[in-house]
Amino acid sequence: MTTSSSSSVAVDGGLSRRWVVTSGAALAATLTTRARDARADTIATNSAAREFKQTFPTLFRPFIGQGTKVTVKRELVPDKLWAMEQNIELGPLETTIRCVVARLDDGSLWVHAPLAPTREFFEMVESCASVSSPSAVKYVVVPTYALEHKIFTKDALKRWSDASL
């Protein structure tokens, strides 16, 4: 069955390319909206732990002043290696940045590329140590000169004052 209608579903017994593309786009828009709404609900219920103050002007939101970041923790290697992730926004673009935390043999932590200094982020990092406390972080590593990776180092070293840079 061949049809020229723009709302056609079948072309020679199969699905039309137009139907697949428009349905896929509609599904993607719906899922994105639902994920954004779910994230907004989560922020509303835990906003105090996710707040931070941007003290140095940047190119991403918040440019300066108060901001909120959701931190996601993923265990990469059981009891040894974790990834903490937050999103950054640059205009209409949004991407994920990652901090990697490794537990050393002595139980202390090695933190690579600290994220926005929210209470949630700090507590997630410290929970990776064998004994959870700010003194558990032994090393903070800044991997690059890129602003999004070094901007939060000062806050991390303020929280983890015993750590080496």
mmCIF file with all atom_site columns, C-alpha atoms in Angstrom:
data_model
loop_
_atom_site.group_PDB
_atom_site.id
_atom_site.type_symbol
_atom_site.label_atom_id
_atom_site.label_alt_id
_atom_site.label_comp_id
_atom_site.label_asym_id
_atom_site.label_entity_id
_atom_site.label_seq_id
_atom_site.pdbx_PDB_ins_code
_atom_site.Cartn_x
_atom_site.Cartn_y
_atom_site.Cartn_z
_atom_site.occupancy
_atom_site.B_iso_or_equiv
_atom_site.pdbx_formal_charge
_atom_site.auth_seq_id
_atom_site.auth_comp_id
_atom_site.auth_asym_id
_atom_site.auth_atom_id
_atom_site.pdbx_PDB_model_num
ATOM 1   C CA . MET A 1 1   ? 0.000  0.000  0.000  1.00 0.00 ? 1   MET A CA 1
ATOM 2   C CA . THR A 1 2   ? 1.507  3.321  -1.045 1.00 0.00 ? 2   THR A CA 1
ATOM 3   C CA . THR A 1 3   ? -0.018 6.597  -0.013 1.00 0.00 ? 3   THR A CA 1
ATOM 4   C CA . SER A 1 4   ? 1.113  10.190 -0.432 1.00 0.00 ? 4   SER A CA 1
ATOM 5   C CA . SER A 1 5   ? -0.687 11.543 2.595  1.00 0.00 ? 5   SER A CA 1
ATOM 6   C CA . SER A 1 6   ? 1.594  13.314 5.099  1.00 0.00 ? 6   SER A CA 1
ATOM 7   C CA . SER A 1 7   ? -0.135 11.449 7.917  1.00 0.00 ? 7   SER A CA 1
ATOM 8   C CA . SER A 1 8   ? 0.477  8.053  6.357  1.00 0.00 ? 8   SER A CA 1
ATOM 9   C CA . VAL A 1 9   ? 1.680  5.237  8.532  1.00 0.00 ? 9   VAL A CA 1
ATOM 10  C CA . ALA A 1 10  ? 2.205  2.432  6.035  1.00 0.00 ? 10  ALA A CA 1
ATOM 11  C CA . VAL A 1 11  ? 4.222  2.384  2.850  1.00 0.00 ? 11  VAL A CA 1
ATOM 12  C CA . ASP A 1 12  ? 4.215  -0.951 1.014  1.00 0.00 ? 12  ASP A CA 1
ATOM 13  C CA . GLY A 1 13  ? 3.371  -2.838 4.200  1.00 0.00 ? 13  GLY A CA 1
ATOM 14  C CA . GLY A 1 14  ? 5.949  -1.018 6.380  1.00 0.00 ? 14  GLY A CA 1
ATOM 15  C CA . LEU A 1 15  ? 6.198  2.190  8.329  1.00 0.00 ? 15  LEU A CA 1
ATOM 16  C CA . SER A 1 16  ? 6.781  5.453  6.531  1.00 0.00 ? 16  SER A CA 1
ATOM 17  C CA . ARG A 1 17  ? 10.011 7.294  7.224  1.00 0.00 ? 17  ARG A CA 1
ATOM 18  C CA . ARG A 1 18  ? 8.053  10.455 8.073  1.00 0.00 ? 18  ARG A CA 1
ATOM 19  C CA . TRP A 1 19  ? 5.958  8.635  10.676 1.00 0.00 ? 19  TRP A CA 1
ATOM 20  C CA . VAL A 1 20  ? 9.057  7.109  12.314 1.00 0.00 ? 20  VAL A CA 1
ATOM 21  C CA . VAL A 1 21  ? 10.884 10.463 12.448 1.00 0.00 ? 21  VAL A CA 1
ATOM 22  C CA . THR A 1 22  ? 7.936  12.468 13.805 1.00 0.00 ? 22  THR A CA 1
ATOM 23  C CA . SER A 1 23  ? 7.015  9.776  16.329 1.00 0.00 ? 23  SER A CA 1
ATOM 24  C CA . GLY A 1 24  ? 10.630 9.530  17.485 1.00 0.00 ? 24  GLY A CA 1
ATOM 25  C CA . ALA A 1 25  ? 10.891 13.306 17.848 1.00 0.00 ? 25  ALA A CA 1
ATOM 26  C CA . ALA A 1 26  ? 7.636  13.444 19.824 1.00 0.00 ? 26  ALA A CA 1
ATOM 27  C CA . LEU A 1 27  ? 8.791  10.628 22.103 1.00 0.00 ? 27  LEU A CA 1
ATOM 28  C CA . ALA A 1 28  ? 12.168 12.306 22.694 1.00 0.00 ? 28  ALA A CA 1
ATOM 29  C CA . ALA A 1 29  ? 10.477 15.620 23.537 1.00 0.00 ? 29  ALA A CA 1
ATOM 30  C CA . THR A 1 30  ? 8.129  13.885 25.973 1.00 0.00 ? 30  THR A CA 1
ATOM 31  C CA . LEU A 1 31  ? 10.918 11.981 27.727 1.00 0.00 ? 31  LEU A CA 1
ATOM 32  C CA . THR A 1 32  ? 13.114 15.082 27.959 1.00 0.00 ? 32  THR A CA 1
ATOM 33  C CA . THR A 1 33  ? 10.258 17.095 29.461 1.00 0.00 ? 33  THR A CA 1
ATOM 34  C CA . ARG A 1 34  ? 9.447  14.347 31.971 1.00 0.00 ? 34  ARG A CA 1
ATOM 35  C CA . ALA A 1 35  ? 13.104 14.013 32.988 1.00 0.00 ? 35  ALA A CA 1
ATOM 36  C CA . ARG A 1 36  ? 13.387 17.784 33.414 1.00 0.00 ? 36  ARG A CA 1
ATOM 37  C CA . ASP A 1 37  ? 10.173 17.857 35.484 1.00 0.00 ? 37  ASP A CA 1
ATOM 38  C CA . ALA A 1 38  ? 11.413 14.984 37.670 1.00 0.00 ? 38  ALA A CA 1
ATOM 39  C CA . ARG A 1 39  ? 14.725 16.772 38.185 1.00 0.00 ? 39  ARG A CA 1
ATOM 40  C CA . ALA A 1 40  ? 12.899 19.997 39.101 1.00 0.00 ? 40  ALA A CA 1
ATOM 41  C CA . ASP A 1 41  ? 10.805 18.083 41.660 1.00 0.00 ? 41  ASP A CA 1
ATOM 42  C CA . THR A 1 42  ? 13.947 16.566 43.167 1.00 0.00 ? 42  THR A CA 1
ATOM 43  C CA . ILE A 1 43  ? 15.618 19.974 43.406 1.00 0.00 ? 43  ILE A CA 1
ATOM 44  C CA . ALA A 1 44  ? 12.569 21.431 45.123 1.00 0.00 ? 44  ALA A CA 1
ATOM 45  C CA . THR A 1 45  ? 12.641 18.751 47.828 1.00 0.00 ? 45  THR A CA 1
ATOM 46  C CA . ASN A 1 46  ? 16.419 18.854 48.461 1.00 0.00 ? 46  ASN A CA 1
ATOM 47  C CA . SER A 1 47  ? 17.345 22.402 47.503 1.00 0.00 ? 47  SER A CA 1
ATOM 48  C CA . ALA A 1 48  ? 19.316 23.320 50.649 1.00 0.00 ? 48  ALA A CA 1
ATOM 49  C CA . ALA A 1 49  ? 21.861 20.530 50.094 1.00 0.00 ? 49  ALA A CA 1
ATOM 50  C CA . ARG A 1 50  ? 22.197 21.506 46.433 1.00 0.00 ? 50  ARG A CA 1
ATOM 51  C CA . GLU A 1 51  ? 22.818 25.239 46.809 1.00 0.00 ? 51  GLU A CA 1
ATOM 52  C CA . PHE A 1 52  ? 26.186 26.908 46.330 1.00 0.00 ? 52  PHE A CA 1
ATOM 53  C CA . LYS A 1 53  ? 27.600 30.363 45.737 1.00 0.00 ? 53  LYS A CA 1
ATOM 54  C CA . GLN A 1 54  ? 29.548 31.169 42.572 1.00 0.00 ? 54  GLN A CA 1
ATOM 55  C CA . THR A 1 55  ? 32.142 33.733 43.691 1.00 0.00 ? 55  THR A CA 1
ATOM 56  C CA . PHE A 1 56  ? 34.054 34.031 40.425 1.00 0.00 ? 56  PHE A CA 1
ATOM 57  C CA . PRO A 1 57  ? 32.318 35.040 37.156 1.00 0.00 ? 57  PRO A CA 1
ATOM 58  C CA . THR A 1 58  ? 32.044 32.210 34.624 1.00 0.00 ? 58  THR A CA 1
ATOM 59  C CA . LEU A 1 59  ? 30.501 31.535 31.233 1.00 0.00 ? 59  LEU A CA 1
ATOM 60  C CA . PHE A 1 60  ? 28.022 28.994 32.602 1.00 0.00 ? 60  PHE A CA 1
ATOM 61  C CA . ARG A 1 61  ? 25.032 29.279 34.931 1.00 0.00 ? 61  ARG A CA 1
ATOM 62  C CA . PRO A 1 62  ? 24.968 30.738 37.463 1.00 0.00 ? 62  PRO A CA 1
ATOM 63  C CA . PHE A 1 63  ? 27.323 33.313 36.014 1.00 0.00 ? 63  PHE A CA 1
ATOM 64  C CA . ILE A 1 64  ? 27.921 34.622 39.536 1.00 0.00 ? 64  ILE A CA 1
ATOM 65  C CA . GLY A 1 65  ? 25.975 34.390 42.789 1.00 0.00 ? 65  GLY A CA 1
ATOM 66  C CA . GLN A 1 66  ? 23.636 31.698 44.100 1.00 0.00 ? 66  GLN A CA 1
ATOM 67  C CA . GLY A 1 67  ? 23.117 28.487 42.160 1.00 0.00 ? 67  GLY A CA 1
ATOM 68  C CA . THR A 1 68  ? 21.792 24.970 42.510 1.00 0.00 ? 68  THR A CA 1
ATOM 69  C CA . LYS A 1 69  ? 23.364 21.739 41.246 1.00 0.00 ? 69  LYS A CA 1
ATOM 70  C CA . VAL A 1 70  ? 22.124 18.168 41.419 1.00 0.00 ? 70  VAL A CA 1
ATOM 71  C CA . THR A 1 71  ? 24.941 15.684 42.028 1.00 0.00 ? 71  THR A CA 1
ATOM 72  C CA . VAL A 1 72  ? 24.668 12.085 40.842 1.00 0.00 ? 72  VAL A CA 1
ATOM 73  C CA . LYS A 1 73  ? 26.950 9.446  42.366 1.00 0.00 ? 73  LYS A CA 1
ATOM 74  C CA . ARG A 1 74  ? 27.897 6.313  40.420 1.00 0.00 ? 74  ARG A CA 1
ATOM 75  C CA . GLU A 1 75  ? 30.011 3.468  41.779 1.00 0.00 ? 75  GLU A CA 1
ATOM 76  C CA . LEU A 1 76  ? 32.466 2.398  39.064 1.00 0.00 ? 76  LEU A CA 1
ATOM 77  C CA . VAL A 1 77  ? 34.510 -0.195 40.987 1.00 0.00 ? 77  VAL A CA 1
ATOM 78  C CA . PRO A 1 78  ? 32.922 -1.506 44.199 1.00 0.00 ? 78  PRO A CA 1
ATOM 79  C CA . ASP A 1 79  ? 34.401 0.168  47.297 1.00 0.00 ? 79  ASP A CA 1
ATOM 80  C CA . LYS A 1 80  ? 37.271 1.689  45.259 1.00 0.00 ? 80  LYS A CA 1
ATOM 81  C CA . LEU A 1 81  ? 36.183 4.130  42.531 1.00 0.00 ? 81  LEU A CA 1
ATOM 82  C CA . TRP A 1 82  ? 33.221 6.499  42.109 1.00 0.00 ? 82  TRP A CA 1
ATOM 83  C CA . ALA A 1 83  ? 32.080 9.188  39.699 1.00 0.00 ? 83  ALA A CA 1
ATOM 84  C CA . MET A 1 84  ? 30.133 12.267 40.812 1.00 0.00 ? 84  MET A CA 1
ATOM 85  C CA . GLU A 1 85  ? 28.356 14.138 38.025 1.00 0.00 ? 85  GLU A CA 1
ATOM 86  C CA . GLN A 1 86  ? 26.722 17.550 37.706 1.00 0.00 ? 86  GLN A CA 1
ATOM 87  C CA . ASN A 1 87  ? 25.352 19.398 34.694 1.00 0.00 ? 87  ASN A CA 1
ATOM 88  C CA . ILE A 1 88  ? 26.675 22.740 33.506 1.00 0.00 ? 88  ILE A CA 1
ATOM 89  C CA . GLU A 1 89  ? 24.804 25.092 31.190 1.00 0.00 ? 89  GLU A CA 1
ATOM 90  C CA . LEU A 1 90  ? 26.288 27.402 28.601 1.00 0.00 ? 90  LEU A CA 1
ATOM 91  C CA . GLY A 1 91  ? 23.445 29.292 26.966 1.00 0.00 ? 91  GLY A CA 1
ATOM 92  C CA . PRO A 1 92  ? 21.066 26.707 25.490 1.00 0.00 ? 92  PRO A CA 1
ATOM 93  C CA . LEU A 1 93  ? 23.637 23.898 25.841 1.00 0.00 ? 93  LEU A CA 1
ATOM 94  C CA . GLU A 1 94  ? 23.816 21.563 28.813 1.00 0.00 ? 94  GLU A CA 1
ATOM 95  C CA . THR A 1 95  ? 26.500 18.950 29.408 1.00 0.00 ? 95  THR A CA 1
ATOM 96  C CA . THR A 1 96  ? 27.712 16.753 32.227 1.00 0.00 ? 96  THR A CA 1
ATOM 97  C CA . ILE A 1 97  ? 31.003 17.241 34.038 1.00 0.00 ? 97  ILE A CA 1
ATOM 98  C CA . ARG A 1 98  ? 32.480 14.505 36.174 1.00 0.00 ? 98  ARG A CA 1
ATOM 99  C CA . CYS A 1 99  ? 34.578 14.214 39.311 1.00 0.00 ? 99  CYS A CA 1
ATOM 100 C CA . VAL A 1 100 ? 36.299 10.890 39.967 1.00 0.00 ? 100 VAL A CA 1
ATOM 101 C CA . VAL A 1 101 ? 36.957 9.754  43.531 1.00 0.00 ? 101 VAL A CA 1
ATOM 102 C CA . ALA A 1 102 ? 39.333 6.898  44.367 1.00 0.00 ? 102 ALA A CA 1
ATOM 103 C CA . ARG A 1 103 ? 39.728 5.287  47.774 1.00 0.00 ? 103 ARG A CA 1
ATOM 104 C CA . LEU A 1 104 ? 43.419 4.721  48.455 1.00 0.00 ? 104 LEU A CA 1
ATOM 105 C CA . ASP A 1 105 ? 44.818 1.691  50.294 1.00 0.00 ? 105 ASP A CA 1
ATOM 106 C CA . ASP A 1 106 ? 44.972 3.647  53.570 1.00 0.00 ? 106 ASP A CA 1
ATOM 107 C CA . GLY A 1 107 ? 41.234 4.487  53.298 1.00 0.00 ? 107 GLY A CA 1
ATOM 108 C CA . SER A 1 108 ? 41.778 8.151  52.363 1.00 0.00 ? 108 SER A CA 1
ATOM 109 C CA . LEU A 1 109 ? 40.462 9.730  49.161 1.00 0.00 ? 109 LEU A CA 1
ATOM 110 C CA . TRP A 1 110 ? 41.935 11.071 45.918 1.00 0.00 ? 110 TRP A CA 1
ATOM 111 C CA . VAL A 1 111 ? 39.524 13.577 44.285 1.00 0.00 ? 111 VAL A CA 1
ATOM 112 C CA . HIS A 1 112 ? 39.953 14.392 40.582 1.00 0.00 ? 112 HIS A CA 1
ATOM 113 C CA . ALA A 1 113 ? 38.235 17.571 39.266 1.00 0.00 ? 113 ALA A CA 1
ATOM 114 C CA . PRO A 1 114 ? 35.983 18.732 42.133 1.00 0.00 ? 114 PRO A CA 1
ATOM 115 C CA . LEU A 1 115 ? 32.479 19.884 41.189 1.00 0.00 ? 115 LEU A CA 1
ATOM 116 C CA . ALA A 1 116 ? 30.268 22.765 42.368 1.00 0.00 ? 116 ALA A CA 1
ATOM 117 C CA . PRO A 1 117 ? 30.630 23.068 46.151 1.00 0.00 ? 117 PRO A CA 1
ATOM 118 C CA . THR A 1 118 ? 27.221 21.887 47.280 1.00 0.00 ? 118 THR A CA 1
ATOM 119 C CA . ARG A 1 119 ? 26.732 20.163 50.611 1.00 0.00 ? 119 ARG A CA 1
ATOM 120 C CA . GLU A 1 120 ? 25.356 17.202 48.649 1.00 0.00 ? 120 GLU A CA 1
ATOM 121 C CA . PHE A 1 121 ? 28.577 16.910 46.583 1.00 0.00 ? 121 PHE A CA 1
ATOM 122 C CA . PHE A 1 122 ? 30.888 17.182 49.599 1.00 0.00 ? 122 PHE A CA 1
ATOM 123 C CA . GLU A 1 123 ? 28.916 14.589 51.582 1.00 0.00 ? 123 GLU A CA 1
ATOM 124 C CA . MET A 1 124 ? 28.834 12.180 48.631 1.00 0.00 ? 124 MET A CA 1
ATOM 125 C CA . VAL A 1 125 ? 32.608 12.425 48.224 1.00 0.00 ? 125 VAL A CA 1
ATOM 126 C CA . GLU A 1 126 ? 33.276 11.998 51.946 1.00 0.00 ? 126 GLU A CA 1
ATOM 127 C CA . SER A 1 127 ? 30.949 8.972  52.094 1.00 0.00 ? 127 SER A CA 1
ATOM 128 C CA . CYS A 1 128 ? 33.412 7.131  49.815 1.00 0.00 ? 128 CYS A CA 1
ATOM 129 C CA . ALA A 1 129 ? 36.077 6.999  52.556 1.00 0.00 ? 129 ALA A CA 1
ATOM 130 C CA . SER A 1 130 ? 36.351 4.108  54.983 1.00 0.00 ? 130 SER A CA 1
ATOM 131 C CA . VAL A 1 131 ? 35.546 6.686  57.706 1.00 0.00 ? 131 VAL A CA 1
ATOM 132 C CA . SER A 1 132 ? 33.353 9.527  56.413 1.00 0.00 ? 132 SER A CA 1
ATOM 133 C CA . SER A 1 133 ? 34.769 12.953 57.340 1.00 0.00 ? 133 SER A CA 1
ATOM 134 C CA . PRO A 1 134 ? 36.231 16.039 55.633 1.00 0.00 ? 134 PRO A CA 1
ATOM 135 C CA . SER A 1 135 ? 39.718 14.929 56.722 1.00 0.00 ? 135 SER A CA 1
ATOM 136 C CA . ALA A 1 136 ? 39.314 11.742 54.646 1.00 0.00 ? 136 ALA A CA 1
ATOM 137 C CA . VAL A 1 137 ? 40.261 13.629 51.453 1.00 0.00 ? 137 VAL A CA 1
ATOM 138 C CA . LYS A 1 138 ? 44.032 13.454 51.069 1.00 0.00 ? 138 LYS A CA 1
ATOM 139 C CA . TYR A 1 139 ? 44.546 14.702 47.490 1.00 0.00 ? 139 TYR A CA 1
ATOM 140 C CA . VAL A 1 140 ? 42.691 17.090 45.169 1.00 0.00 ? 140 VAL A CA 1
ATOM 141 C CA . VAL A 1 141 ? 43.715 16.972 41.500 1.00 0.00 ? 141 VAL A CA 1
ATOM 142 C CA . VAL A 1 142 ? 42.965 19.695 38.930 1.00 0.00 ? 142 VAL A CA 1
ATOM 143 C CA . PRO A 1 143 ? 43.236 17.973 35.530 1.00 0.00 ? 143 PRO A CA 1
ATOM 144 C CA . THR A 1 144 ? 43.320 20.964 33.194 1.00 0.00 ? 144 THR A CA 1
ATOM 145 C CA . TYR A 1 145 ? 43.240 24.743 32.907 1.00 0.00 ? 145 TYR A CA 1
ATOM 146 C CA . ALA A 1 146 ? 39.675 24.587 31.559 1.00 0.00 ? 146 ALA A CA 1
ATOM 147 C CA . LEU A 1 147 ? 37.519 26.888 33.679 1.00 0.00 ? 147 LEU A CA 1
ATOM 148 C CA . GLU A 1 148 ? 34.768 24.348 34.372 1.00 0.00 ? 148 GLU A CA 1
ATOM 149 C CA . HIS A 1 149 ? 37.328 21.979 35.928 1.00 0.00 ? 149 HIS A CA 1
ATOM 150 C CA . LYS A 1 150 ? 39.337 24.424 38.029 1.00 0.00 ? 150 LYS A CA 1
ATOM 151 C CA . ILE A 1 151 ? 36.738 26.976 39.160 1.00 0.00 ? 151 ILE A CA 1
ATOM 152 C CA . PHE A 1 152 ? 35.635 24.915 42.185 1.00 0.00 ? 152 PHE A CA 1
ATOM 153 C CA . THR A 1 153 ? 39.113 23.962 43.430 1.00 0.00 ? 153 THR A CA 1
ATOM 154 C CA . LYS A 1 154 ? 39.318 26.807 45.962 1.00 0.00 ? 154 LYS A CA 1
ATOM 155 C CA . ASP A 1 155 ? 36.047 25.710 47.578 1.00 0.00 ? 155 ASP A CA 1
ATOM 156 C CA . ALA A 1 156 ? 37.200 22.077 47.664 1.00 0.00 ? 156 ALA A CA 1
ATOM 157 C CA . LEU A 1 157 ? 40.477 23.008 49.364 1.00 0.00 ? 157 LEU A CA 1
ATOM 158 C CA . LYS A 1 158 ? 38.590 25.182 51.846 1.00 0.00 ? 158 LYS A CA 1
ATOM 159 C CA . ARG A 1 159 ? 36.378 22.199 52.780 1.00 0.00 ? 159 ARG A CA 1
ATOM 160 C CA . TRP A 1 160 ? 39.253 19.684 52.702 1.00 0.00 ? 160 TRP A CA 1
ATOM 161 C CA . SER A 1 161 ? 41.954 21.851 54.268 1.00 0.00 ? 161 SER A CA 1
ATOM 162 C CA . ASP A 1 162 ? 44.261 18.887 55.008 1.00 0.00 ? 162 ASP A CA 1
ATOM 163 C CA . ALA A 1 163 ? 44.328 17.817 51.342 1.00 0.00 ? 163 ALA A CA 1
ATOM 164 C CA . SER A 1 164 ? 47.279 18.370 49.015 1.00 0.00 ? 164 SER A CA 1
ATOM 165 C CA . LEU A 1 165 ? 46.734 19.991 45.631 1.00 0.00 ? 165 LEU A CA 1
#
